[in-house]
CSV table of C-alpha atoms and ligand atoms in Angstrom, one decimal:
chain,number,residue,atom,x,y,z
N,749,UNK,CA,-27.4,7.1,-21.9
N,750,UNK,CA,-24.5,9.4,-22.0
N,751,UNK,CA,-20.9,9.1,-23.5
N,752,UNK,CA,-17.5,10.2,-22.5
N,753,UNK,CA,-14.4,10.1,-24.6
N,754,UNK,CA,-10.8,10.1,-23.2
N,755,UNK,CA,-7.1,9.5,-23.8
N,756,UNK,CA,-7.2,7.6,-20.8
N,757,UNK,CA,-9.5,5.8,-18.9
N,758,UNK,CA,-8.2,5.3,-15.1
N,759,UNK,CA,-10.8,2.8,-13.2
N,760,UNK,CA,-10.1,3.6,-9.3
N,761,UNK,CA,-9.4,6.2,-7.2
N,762,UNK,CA,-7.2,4.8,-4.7
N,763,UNK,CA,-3.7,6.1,-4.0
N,764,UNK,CA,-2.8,4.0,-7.1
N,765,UNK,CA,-5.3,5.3,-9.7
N,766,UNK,CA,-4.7,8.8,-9.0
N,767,UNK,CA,-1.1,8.1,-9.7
N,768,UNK,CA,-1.6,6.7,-12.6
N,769,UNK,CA,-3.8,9.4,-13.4
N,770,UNK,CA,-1.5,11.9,-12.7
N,771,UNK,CA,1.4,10.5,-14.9
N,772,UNK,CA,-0.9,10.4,-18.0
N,773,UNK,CA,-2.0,14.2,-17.3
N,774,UNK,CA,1.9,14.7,-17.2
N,775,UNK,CA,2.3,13.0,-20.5
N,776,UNK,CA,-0.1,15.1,-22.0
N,777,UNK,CA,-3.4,12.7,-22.2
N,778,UNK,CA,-6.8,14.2,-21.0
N,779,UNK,CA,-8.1,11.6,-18.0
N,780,UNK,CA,-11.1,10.2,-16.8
N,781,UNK,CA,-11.1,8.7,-13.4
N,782,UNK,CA,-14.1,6.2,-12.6
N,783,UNK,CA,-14.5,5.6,-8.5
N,784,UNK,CA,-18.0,6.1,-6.7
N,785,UNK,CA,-15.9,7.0,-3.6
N,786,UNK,CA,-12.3,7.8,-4.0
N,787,UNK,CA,-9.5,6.7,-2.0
N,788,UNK,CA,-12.1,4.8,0.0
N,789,UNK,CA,-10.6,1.3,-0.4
N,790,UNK,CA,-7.0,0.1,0.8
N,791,UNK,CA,-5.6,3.6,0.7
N,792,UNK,CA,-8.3,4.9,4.0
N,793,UNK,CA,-7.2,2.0,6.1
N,794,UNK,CA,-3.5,1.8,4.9
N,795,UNK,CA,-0.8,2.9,7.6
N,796,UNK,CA,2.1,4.0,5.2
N,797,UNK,CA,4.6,1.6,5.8
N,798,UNK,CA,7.5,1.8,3.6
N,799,UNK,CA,8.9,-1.7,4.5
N,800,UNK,CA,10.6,-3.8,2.1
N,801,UNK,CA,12.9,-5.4,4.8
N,802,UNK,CA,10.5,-6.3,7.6
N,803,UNK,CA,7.7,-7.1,5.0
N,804,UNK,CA,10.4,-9.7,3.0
N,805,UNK,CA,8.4,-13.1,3.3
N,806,UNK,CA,10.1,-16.8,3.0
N,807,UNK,CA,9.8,-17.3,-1.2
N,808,UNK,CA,8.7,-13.7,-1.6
N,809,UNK,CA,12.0,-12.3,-3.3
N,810,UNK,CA,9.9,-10.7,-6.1
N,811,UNK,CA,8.4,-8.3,-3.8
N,812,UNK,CA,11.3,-7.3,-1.8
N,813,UNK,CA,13.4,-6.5,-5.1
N,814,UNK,CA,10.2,-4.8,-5.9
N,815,UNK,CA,10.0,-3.2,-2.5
N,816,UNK,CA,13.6,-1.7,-2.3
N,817,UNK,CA,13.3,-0.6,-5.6
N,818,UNK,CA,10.3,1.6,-5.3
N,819,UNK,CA,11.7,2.9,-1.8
N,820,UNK,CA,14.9,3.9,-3.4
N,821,UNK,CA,11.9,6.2,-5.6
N,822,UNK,CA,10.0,7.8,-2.7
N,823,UNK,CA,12.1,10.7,-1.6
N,824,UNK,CA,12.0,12.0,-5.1
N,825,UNK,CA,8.3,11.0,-5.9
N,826,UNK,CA,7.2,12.5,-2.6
N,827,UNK,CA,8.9,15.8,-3.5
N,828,UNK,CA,7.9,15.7,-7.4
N,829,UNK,CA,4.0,15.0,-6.1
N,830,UNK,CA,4.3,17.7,-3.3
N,831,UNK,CA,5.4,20.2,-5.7
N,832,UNK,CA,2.9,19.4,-8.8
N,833,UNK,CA,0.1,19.5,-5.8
N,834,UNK,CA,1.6,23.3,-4.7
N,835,UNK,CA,2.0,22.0,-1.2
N,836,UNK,CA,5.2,22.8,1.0
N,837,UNK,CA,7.6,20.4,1.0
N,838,UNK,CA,7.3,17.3,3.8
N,839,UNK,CA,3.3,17.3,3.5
N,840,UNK,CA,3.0,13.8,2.3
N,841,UNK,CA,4.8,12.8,5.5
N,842,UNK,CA,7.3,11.1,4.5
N,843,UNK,CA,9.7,10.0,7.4
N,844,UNK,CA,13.4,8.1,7.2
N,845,UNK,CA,14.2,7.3,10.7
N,846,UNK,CA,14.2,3.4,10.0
N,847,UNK,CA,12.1,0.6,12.1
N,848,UNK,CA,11.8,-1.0,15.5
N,849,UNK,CA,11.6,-5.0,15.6
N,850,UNK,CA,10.1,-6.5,18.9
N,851,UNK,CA,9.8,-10.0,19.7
N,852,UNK,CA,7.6,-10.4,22.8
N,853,UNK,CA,8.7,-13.7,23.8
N,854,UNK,CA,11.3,-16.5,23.3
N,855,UNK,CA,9.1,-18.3,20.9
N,856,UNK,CA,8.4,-14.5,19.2
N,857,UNK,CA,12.3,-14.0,18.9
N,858,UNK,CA,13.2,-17.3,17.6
N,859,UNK,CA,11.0,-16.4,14.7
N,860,UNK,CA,12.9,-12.9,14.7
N,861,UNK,CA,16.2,-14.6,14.4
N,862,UNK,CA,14.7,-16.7,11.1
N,863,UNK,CA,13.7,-13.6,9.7
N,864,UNK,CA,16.8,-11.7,10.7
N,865,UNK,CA,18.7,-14.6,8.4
N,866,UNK,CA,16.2,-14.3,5.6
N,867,UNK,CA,17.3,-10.4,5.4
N,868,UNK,CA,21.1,-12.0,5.5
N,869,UNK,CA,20.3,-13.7,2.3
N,870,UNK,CA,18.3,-11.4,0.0
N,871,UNK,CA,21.2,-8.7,1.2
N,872,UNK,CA,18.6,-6.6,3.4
N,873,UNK,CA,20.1,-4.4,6.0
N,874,UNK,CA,18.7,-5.2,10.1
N,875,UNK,CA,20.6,-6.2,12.9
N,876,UNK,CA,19.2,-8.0,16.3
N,877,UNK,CA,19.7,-5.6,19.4
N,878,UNK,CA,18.6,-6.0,22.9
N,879,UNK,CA,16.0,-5.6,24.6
N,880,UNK,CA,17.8,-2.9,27.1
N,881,UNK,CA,19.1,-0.8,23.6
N,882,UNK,CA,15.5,-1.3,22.0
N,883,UNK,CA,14.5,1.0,25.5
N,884,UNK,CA,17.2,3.0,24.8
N,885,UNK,CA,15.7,3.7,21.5
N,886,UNK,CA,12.3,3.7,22.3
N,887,UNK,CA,11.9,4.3,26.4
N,888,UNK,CA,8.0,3.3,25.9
N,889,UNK,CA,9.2,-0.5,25.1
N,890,UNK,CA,7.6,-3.2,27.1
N,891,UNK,CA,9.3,-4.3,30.4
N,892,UNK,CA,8.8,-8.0,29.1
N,893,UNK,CA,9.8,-8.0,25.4
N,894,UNK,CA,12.7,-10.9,24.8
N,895,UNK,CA,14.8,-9.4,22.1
N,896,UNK,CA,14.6,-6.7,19.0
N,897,UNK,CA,16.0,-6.2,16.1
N,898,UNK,CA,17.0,-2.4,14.3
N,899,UNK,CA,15.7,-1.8,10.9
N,900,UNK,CA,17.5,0.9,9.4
N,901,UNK,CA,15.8,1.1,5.6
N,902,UNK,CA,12.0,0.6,6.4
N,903,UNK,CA,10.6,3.9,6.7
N,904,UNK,CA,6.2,5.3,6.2
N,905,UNK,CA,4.6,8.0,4.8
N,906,UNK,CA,0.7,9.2,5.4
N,907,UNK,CA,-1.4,7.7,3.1
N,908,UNK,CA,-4.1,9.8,3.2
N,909,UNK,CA,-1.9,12.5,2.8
N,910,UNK,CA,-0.3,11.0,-0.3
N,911,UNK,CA,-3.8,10.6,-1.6
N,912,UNK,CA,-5.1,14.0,-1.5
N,913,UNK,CA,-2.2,15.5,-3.0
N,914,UNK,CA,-2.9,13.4,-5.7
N,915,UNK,CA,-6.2,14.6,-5.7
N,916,UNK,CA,-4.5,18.0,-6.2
N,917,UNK,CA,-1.9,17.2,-8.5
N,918,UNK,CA,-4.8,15.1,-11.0
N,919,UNK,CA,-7.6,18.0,-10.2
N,920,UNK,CA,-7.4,18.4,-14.3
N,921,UNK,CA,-8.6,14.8,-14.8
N,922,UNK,CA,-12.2,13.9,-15.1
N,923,UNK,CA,-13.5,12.2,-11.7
N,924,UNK,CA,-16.8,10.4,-12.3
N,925,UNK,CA,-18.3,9.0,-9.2
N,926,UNK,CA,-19.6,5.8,-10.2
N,927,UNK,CA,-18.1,2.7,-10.6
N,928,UNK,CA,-17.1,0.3,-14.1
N,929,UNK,CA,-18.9,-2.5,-14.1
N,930,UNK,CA,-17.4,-3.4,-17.7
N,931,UNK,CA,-14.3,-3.2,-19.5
N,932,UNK,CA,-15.7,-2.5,-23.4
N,933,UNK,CA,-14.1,-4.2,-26.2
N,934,UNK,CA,-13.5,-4.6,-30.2
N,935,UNK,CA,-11.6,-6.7,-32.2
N,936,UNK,CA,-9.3,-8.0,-29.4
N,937,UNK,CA,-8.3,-4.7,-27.6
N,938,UNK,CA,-10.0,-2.9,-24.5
N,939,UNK,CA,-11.7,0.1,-25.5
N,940,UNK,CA,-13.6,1.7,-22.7
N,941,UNK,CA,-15.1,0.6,-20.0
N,942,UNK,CA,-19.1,0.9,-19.0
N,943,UNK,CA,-20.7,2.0,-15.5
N,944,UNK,CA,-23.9,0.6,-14.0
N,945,UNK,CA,-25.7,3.6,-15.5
N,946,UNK,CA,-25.0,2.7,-19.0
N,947,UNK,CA,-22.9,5.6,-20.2
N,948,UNK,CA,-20.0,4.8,-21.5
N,949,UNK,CA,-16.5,5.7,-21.8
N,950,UNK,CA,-14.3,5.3,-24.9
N,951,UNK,CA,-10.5,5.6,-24.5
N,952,UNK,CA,-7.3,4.8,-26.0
N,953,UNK,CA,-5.6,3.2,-23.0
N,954,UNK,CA,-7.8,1.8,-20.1
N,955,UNK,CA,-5.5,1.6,-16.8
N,956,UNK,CA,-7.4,-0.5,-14.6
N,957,UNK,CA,-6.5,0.3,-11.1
N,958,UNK,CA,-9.6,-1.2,-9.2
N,959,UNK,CA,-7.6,-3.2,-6.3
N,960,UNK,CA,-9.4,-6.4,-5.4
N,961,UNK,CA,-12.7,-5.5,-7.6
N,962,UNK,CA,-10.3,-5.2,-10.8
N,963,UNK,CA,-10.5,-9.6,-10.9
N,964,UNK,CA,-14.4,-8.7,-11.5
N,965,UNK,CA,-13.7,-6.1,-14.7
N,966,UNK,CA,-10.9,-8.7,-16.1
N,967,UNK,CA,-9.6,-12.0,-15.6
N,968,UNK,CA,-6.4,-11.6,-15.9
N,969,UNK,CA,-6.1,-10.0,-13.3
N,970,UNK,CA,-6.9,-12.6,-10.6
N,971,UNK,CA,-6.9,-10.3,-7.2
N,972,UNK,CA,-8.5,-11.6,-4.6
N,973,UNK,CA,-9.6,-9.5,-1.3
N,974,UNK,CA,-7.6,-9.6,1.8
N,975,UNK,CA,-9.3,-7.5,4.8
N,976,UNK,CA,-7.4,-6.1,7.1
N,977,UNK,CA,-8.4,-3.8,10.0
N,978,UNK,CA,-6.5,-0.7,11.1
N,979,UNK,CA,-6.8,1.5,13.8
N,980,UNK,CA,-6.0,5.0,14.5
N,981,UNK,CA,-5.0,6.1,17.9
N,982,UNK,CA,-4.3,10.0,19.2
N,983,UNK,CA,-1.3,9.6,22.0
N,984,UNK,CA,0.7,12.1,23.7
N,985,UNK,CA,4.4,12.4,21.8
N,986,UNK,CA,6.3,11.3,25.3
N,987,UNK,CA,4.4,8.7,25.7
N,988,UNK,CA,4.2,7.0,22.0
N,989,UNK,CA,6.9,5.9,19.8
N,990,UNK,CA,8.7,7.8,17.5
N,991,UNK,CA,9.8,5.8,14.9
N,992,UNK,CA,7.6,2.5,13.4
N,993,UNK,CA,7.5,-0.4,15.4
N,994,UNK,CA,6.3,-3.5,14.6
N,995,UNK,CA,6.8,-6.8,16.0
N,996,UNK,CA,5.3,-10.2,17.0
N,997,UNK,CA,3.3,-11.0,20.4
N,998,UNK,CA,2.8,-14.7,20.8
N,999,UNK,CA,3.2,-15.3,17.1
N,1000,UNK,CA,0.9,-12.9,16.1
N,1001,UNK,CA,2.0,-9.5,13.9
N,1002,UNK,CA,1.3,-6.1,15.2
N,1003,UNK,CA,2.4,-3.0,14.3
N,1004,UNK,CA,2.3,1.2,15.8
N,1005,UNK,CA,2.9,3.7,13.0
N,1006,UNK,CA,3.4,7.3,14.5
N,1007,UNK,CA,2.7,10.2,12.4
N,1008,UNK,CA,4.5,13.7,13.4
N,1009,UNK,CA,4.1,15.3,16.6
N,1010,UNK,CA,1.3,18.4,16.4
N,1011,UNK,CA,1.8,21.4,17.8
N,1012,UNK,CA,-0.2,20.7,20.6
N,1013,UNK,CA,2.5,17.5,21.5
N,1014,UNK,CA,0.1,14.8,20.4
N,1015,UNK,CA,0.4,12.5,17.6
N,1016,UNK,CA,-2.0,9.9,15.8
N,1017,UNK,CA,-0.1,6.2,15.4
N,1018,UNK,CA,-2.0,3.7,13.0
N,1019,UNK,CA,-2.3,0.7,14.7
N,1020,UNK,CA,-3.0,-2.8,12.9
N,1021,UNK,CA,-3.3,-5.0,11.0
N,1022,UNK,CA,-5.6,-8.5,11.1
N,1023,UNK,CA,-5.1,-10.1,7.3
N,1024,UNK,CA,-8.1,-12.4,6.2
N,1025,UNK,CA,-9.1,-14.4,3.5
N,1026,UNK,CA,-12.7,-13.6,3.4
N,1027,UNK,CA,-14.7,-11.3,1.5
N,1028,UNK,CA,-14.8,-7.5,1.3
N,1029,UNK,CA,-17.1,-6.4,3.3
N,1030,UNK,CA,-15.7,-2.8,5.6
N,1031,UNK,CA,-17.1,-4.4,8.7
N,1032,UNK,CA,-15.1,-4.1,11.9
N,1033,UNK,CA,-14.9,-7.2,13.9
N,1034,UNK,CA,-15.1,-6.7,18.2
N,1035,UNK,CA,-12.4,-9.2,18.5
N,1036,UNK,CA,-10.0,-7.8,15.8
N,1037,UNK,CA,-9.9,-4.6,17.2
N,1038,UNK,CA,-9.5,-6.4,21.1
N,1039,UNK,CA,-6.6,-8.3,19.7
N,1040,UNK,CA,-4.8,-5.3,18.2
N,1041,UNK,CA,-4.8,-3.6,21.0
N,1042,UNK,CA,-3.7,-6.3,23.4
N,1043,UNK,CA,-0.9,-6.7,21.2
N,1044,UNK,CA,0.3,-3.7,20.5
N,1045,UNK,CA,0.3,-2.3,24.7
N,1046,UNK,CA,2.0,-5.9,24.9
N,1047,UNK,CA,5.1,-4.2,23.3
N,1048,UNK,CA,4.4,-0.4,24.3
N,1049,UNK,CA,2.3,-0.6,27.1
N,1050,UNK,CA,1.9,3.4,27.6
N,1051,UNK,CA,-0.7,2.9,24.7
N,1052,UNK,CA,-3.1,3.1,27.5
N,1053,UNK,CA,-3.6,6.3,27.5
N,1054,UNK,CA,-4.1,7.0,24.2
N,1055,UNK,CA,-7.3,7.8,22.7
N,1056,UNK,CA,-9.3,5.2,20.0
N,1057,UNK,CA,-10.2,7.5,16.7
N,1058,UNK,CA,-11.0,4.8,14.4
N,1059,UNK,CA,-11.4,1.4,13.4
N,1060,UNK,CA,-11.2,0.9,9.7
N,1061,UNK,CA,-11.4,-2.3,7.7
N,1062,UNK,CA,-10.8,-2.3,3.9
N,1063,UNK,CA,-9.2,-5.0,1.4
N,1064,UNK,CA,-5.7,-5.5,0.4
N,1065,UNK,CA,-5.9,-6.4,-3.6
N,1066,UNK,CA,-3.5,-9.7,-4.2
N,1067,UNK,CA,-3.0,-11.7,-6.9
N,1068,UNK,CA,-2.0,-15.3,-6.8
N,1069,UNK,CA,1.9,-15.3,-5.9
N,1070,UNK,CA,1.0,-12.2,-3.7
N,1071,UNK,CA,2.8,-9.8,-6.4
N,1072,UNK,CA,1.5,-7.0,-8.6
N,1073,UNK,CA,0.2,-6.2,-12.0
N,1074,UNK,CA,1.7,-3.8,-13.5
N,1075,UNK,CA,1.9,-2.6,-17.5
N,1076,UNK,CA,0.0,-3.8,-20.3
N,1077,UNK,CA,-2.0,-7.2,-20.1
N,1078,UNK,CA,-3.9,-7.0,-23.7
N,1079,UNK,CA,-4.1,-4.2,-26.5
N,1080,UNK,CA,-5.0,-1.1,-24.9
N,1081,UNK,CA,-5.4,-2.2,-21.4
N,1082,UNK,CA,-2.7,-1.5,-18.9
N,1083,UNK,CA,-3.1,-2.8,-15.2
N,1084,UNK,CA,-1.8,-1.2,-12.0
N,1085,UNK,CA,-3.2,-3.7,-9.2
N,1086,UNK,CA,-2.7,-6.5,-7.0
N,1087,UNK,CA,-0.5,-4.6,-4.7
N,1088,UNK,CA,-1.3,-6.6,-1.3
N,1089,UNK,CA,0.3,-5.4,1.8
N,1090,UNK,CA,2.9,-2.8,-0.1
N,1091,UNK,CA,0.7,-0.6,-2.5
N,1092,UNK,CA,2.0,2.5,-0.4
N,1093,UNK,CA,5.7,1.6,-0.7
N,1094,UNK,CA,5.2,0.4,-4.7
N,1095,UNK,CA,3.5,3.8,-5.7
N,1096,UNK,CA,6.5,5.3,-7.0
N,1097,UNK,CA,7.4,2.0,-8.8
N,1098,UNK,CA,4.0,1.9,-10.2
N,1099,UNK,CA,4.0,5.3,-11.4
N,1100,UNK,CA,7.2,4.6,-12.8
N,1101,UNK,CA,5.6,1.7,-15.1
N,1102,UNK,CA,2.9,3.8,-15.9
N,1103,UNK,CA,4.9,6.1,-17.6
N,1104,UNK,CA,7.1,3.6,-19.4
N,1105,UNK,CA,3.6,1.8,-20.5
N,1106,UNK,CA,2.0,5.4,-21.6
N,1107,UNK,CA,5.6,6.1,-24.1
N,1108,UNK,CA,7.9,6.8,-21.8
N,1109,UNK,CA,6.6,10.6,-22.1
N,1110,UNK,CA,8.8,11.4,-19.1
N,1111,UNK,CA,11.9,9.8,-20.6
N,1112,UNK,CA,13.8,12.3,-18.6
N,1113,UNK,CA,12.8,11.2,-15.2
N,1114,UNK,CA,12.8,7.7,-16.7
N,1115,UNK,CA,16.0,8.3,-17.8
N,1116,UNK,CA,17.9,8.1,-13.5
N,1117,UNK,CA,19.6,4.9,-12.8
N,1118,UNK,CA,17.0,4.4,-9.8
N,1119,UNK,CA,13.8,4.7,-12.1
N,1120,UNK,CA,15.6,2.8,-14.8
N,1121,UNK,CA,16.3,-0.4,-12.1
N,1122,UNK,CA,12.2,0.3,-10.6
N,1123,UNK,CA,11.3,0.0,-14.2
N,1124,UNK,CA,13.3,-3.2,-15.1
N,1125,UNK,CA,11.9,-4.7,-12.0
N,1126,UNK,CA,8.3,-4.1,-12.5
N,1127,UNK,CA,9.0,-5.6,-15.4
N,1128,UNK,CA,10.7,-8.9,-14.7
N,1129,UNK,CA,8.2,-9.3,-11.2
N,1130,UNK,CA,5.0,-7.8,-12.0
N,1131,UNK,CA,4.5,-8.7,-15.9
N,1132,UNK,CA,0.8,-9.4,-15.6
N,1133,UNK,CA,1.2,-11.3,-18.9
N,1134,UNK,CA,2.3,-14.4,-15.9
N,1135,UNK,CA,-1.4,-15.0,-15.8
N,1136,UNK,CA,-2.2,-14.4,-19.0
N,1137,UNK,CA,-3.5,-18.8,-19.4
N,1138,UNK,CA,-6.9,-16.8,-17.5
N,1139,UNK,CA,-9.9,-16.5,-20.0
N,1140,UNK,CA,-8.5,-12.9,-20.2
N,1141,UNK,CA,-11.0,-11.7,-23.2
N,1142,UNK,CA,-14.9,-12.4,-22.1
N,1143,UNK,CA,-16.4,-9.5,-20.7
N,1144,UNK,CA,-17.2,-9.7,-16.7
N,1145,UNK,CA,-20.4,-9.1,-14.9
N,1146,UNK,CA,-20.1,-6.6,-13.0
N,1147,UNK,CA,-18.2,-6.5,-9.7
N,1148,UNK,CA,-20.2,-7.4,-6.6
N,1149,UNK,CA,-19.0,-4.5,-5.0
N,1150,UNK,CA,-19.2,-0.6,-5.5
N,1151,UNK,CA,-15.5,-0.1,-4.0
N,1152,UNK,CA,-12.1,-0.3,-5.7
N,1153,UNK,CA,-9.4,-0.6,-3.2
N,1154,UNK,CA,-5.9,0.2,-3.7
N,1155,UNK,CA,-2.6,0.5,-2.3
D,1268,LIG,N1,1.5,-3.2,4.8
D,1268,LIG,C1,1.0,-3.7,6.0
D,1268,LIG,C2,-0.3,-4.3,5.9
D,1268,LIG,O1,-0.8,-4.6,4.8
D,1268,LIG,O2,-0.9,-4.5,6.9
């Protein structure tokens, strides 16, 4: 039995932990991640949606003040995290052109229209447009969609993109390729954590990042798994969308995410997403993958041609009211989970918190009105401290799975 000592102790390697990871090498602490397969859980099967407007849900206001104030973050995390990673600038794929809204039917648009009033009342930006201006837009729309709606604020970026130059920009932490299946304790405060080997690893701050698997480590934080399967196709550029489109088909979601055109004038659009409450468990369904693609060459039927790459299925991480956990839950343990369907968009909003949590180290950045106001609302919507009446102190078994997921 072996052990390590740390400043900080990051458990998961998703896009999350390695941004958390990142910020506390940036404040000066020497990192250990713990992940037995990095960036293998939500972030492989995330599509990159930036989309506080179109993912704004009926009682959900947390998340969309959360939302918009981590997108208002991006440009300048994406450029801070391309430059710590030495990559030219635009590599994470970060894209503004705004958001396509279909409705496939009457029923479909109806249900557009509700939304369209929801965005009215939280003060989101999207206004309906027809079908014949959608085509305008988009030429590749679906001769029998019923109405649309322009989304001017939602935007994506690649996740696995984001992830490895986080990889880059954390190469000086510690990666250990196994997984916690303990948080340690001592006198009331987190201390370390243990993996199934028995080594263990002592640090001053614990930031526990492990997506749905983090409920197993602690209990309070009560994230549940919520499978959802993407897919990624390879189309040709004139005959794919351009900007994100997502929509309804006979009440049922669907979404095309289109990366940038490659020199040889194909792309790769992300394709998804089914949302269950079942267990984790990376296994493709036959009929998930059928239904995805029926809806999505419902609304842009030139699909056809493209070619399947991949079916992925991996868990969301949410908590009970569907927001995150972010900052500190007990004496040296700070949580960054329960992210759900927007752990891409909240990344810079997380790594915002984990630098106010770690001493506000980068006061300077901390210091701009938009970090300030990402701050503040991690704070007043993702306190984890709102489930703190969970037995929060016994020690856990360990998880029933290998993976953390996140983002
Ligand atoms: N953010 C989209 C999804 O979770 O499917």
């Amino acid at each position: 039995m072996s052990s390590h000592a740390c400043d900080v102790l990051v458990v998961g390697g998703g896009v999350i932990g390695l941004t958390a990871a990142w910020r506390a090498l940036e404040a000066g602490a020497s990192v250990v991640v713990l992940d037995p397969s990095p960036g293998d859980g939500a972030t492989h099967a995330a599509a990159g949606m930036l989309a506080p407007v179109m993912e704004a849900g009926f009682g959900e206001e947390a998340q969309a003040r959360l939302g918009t104030a981590s997108l208002a973050l991006w440009p300048a995390f994406a450029e801070a995290l391309e430059r710590a990673a030495g990559l030219p600038a635009g590599a994470v794929g970060l894209e503004t052109a705004g958001t396509l809204a279909l409705a496939y039917d009457g029923d479909d648009l109806v249900e557009l229209r509700r939304t369209l009033a929801l965005h009215r009342e939280l003060g989101l930006a999207s206004a309906e447009i027809t079908p014949a201006e959608a085509r305008r837009r988009e030429p590749g729309v679906g001769a029998r969609v019923a109405g649309a709606a322009w989304v001017p604020g939602d935007h994506q970026v690649d996740p696995r993109a984001v992830h490895a130059a986080l990889a880059a920009a954390a190469a000086r932490a510690t990666l250990v390729p196994r997984a916690a299946v303990s948080l340690t304790w001592a006198d009331g405060a987190v201390v370390g954590a243990l993996d199934g080997t028995g080594t263990t690893y002592t640090a001053g701050t614990v930031v526990l990042a492990a997506g749905h698997a983090s409920a197993s480590l602690y209990a309070g934080a009560p994230t549940r798994a919520v499978p959802g399967t993407t897919l990624r196709l390879d189309a040709a550029a004139d005959r794919s969308p351009a900007v994100v489109v997502r929509g309804t088909v006979q009440g049922r979601p669907v979404y095309a995410v289109p990366r940038r055109v490659r020199p040889d004038g194909r792309r790769e659009l992300v394709v998804g997403a089914t949302s269950d409450e079942r267990d984790d468990d990376h296994l493709t369904r036959a009929g998930d993958v059928f239904a995805l693609l029926r809806d999505v060459r419902a609304l842009l039927p030139e699909l056809d041609d493209a070619v399947l790459l991949e079916a992925v299925t991996r868990s969301r991480p949410a908590s009970p009211d569907n927001a995150p956990l972010l900052g500190w839950a007990a004496d040296g343990l700070c949580l960054a989970t329960g992210h759900y369907r927007n752990g891409i968009l909240l990344t810079p909003l997380t790594a915002a918190a984990v630098d106010e949590a770690l001493g506000g180290a980068l006061s300077g950045a901390n210091g701009r009105p938009e970090v300030r106001a990402a701050v503040e609302a991690a704070a007043r919507y993702a306190d984890p401290r709102r489930f703190a009446d969970a037995d929060t102190t016994a020690p856990r078994t360990a998880p029933t799975t290998e993976r953390g997921g996140t983002a």
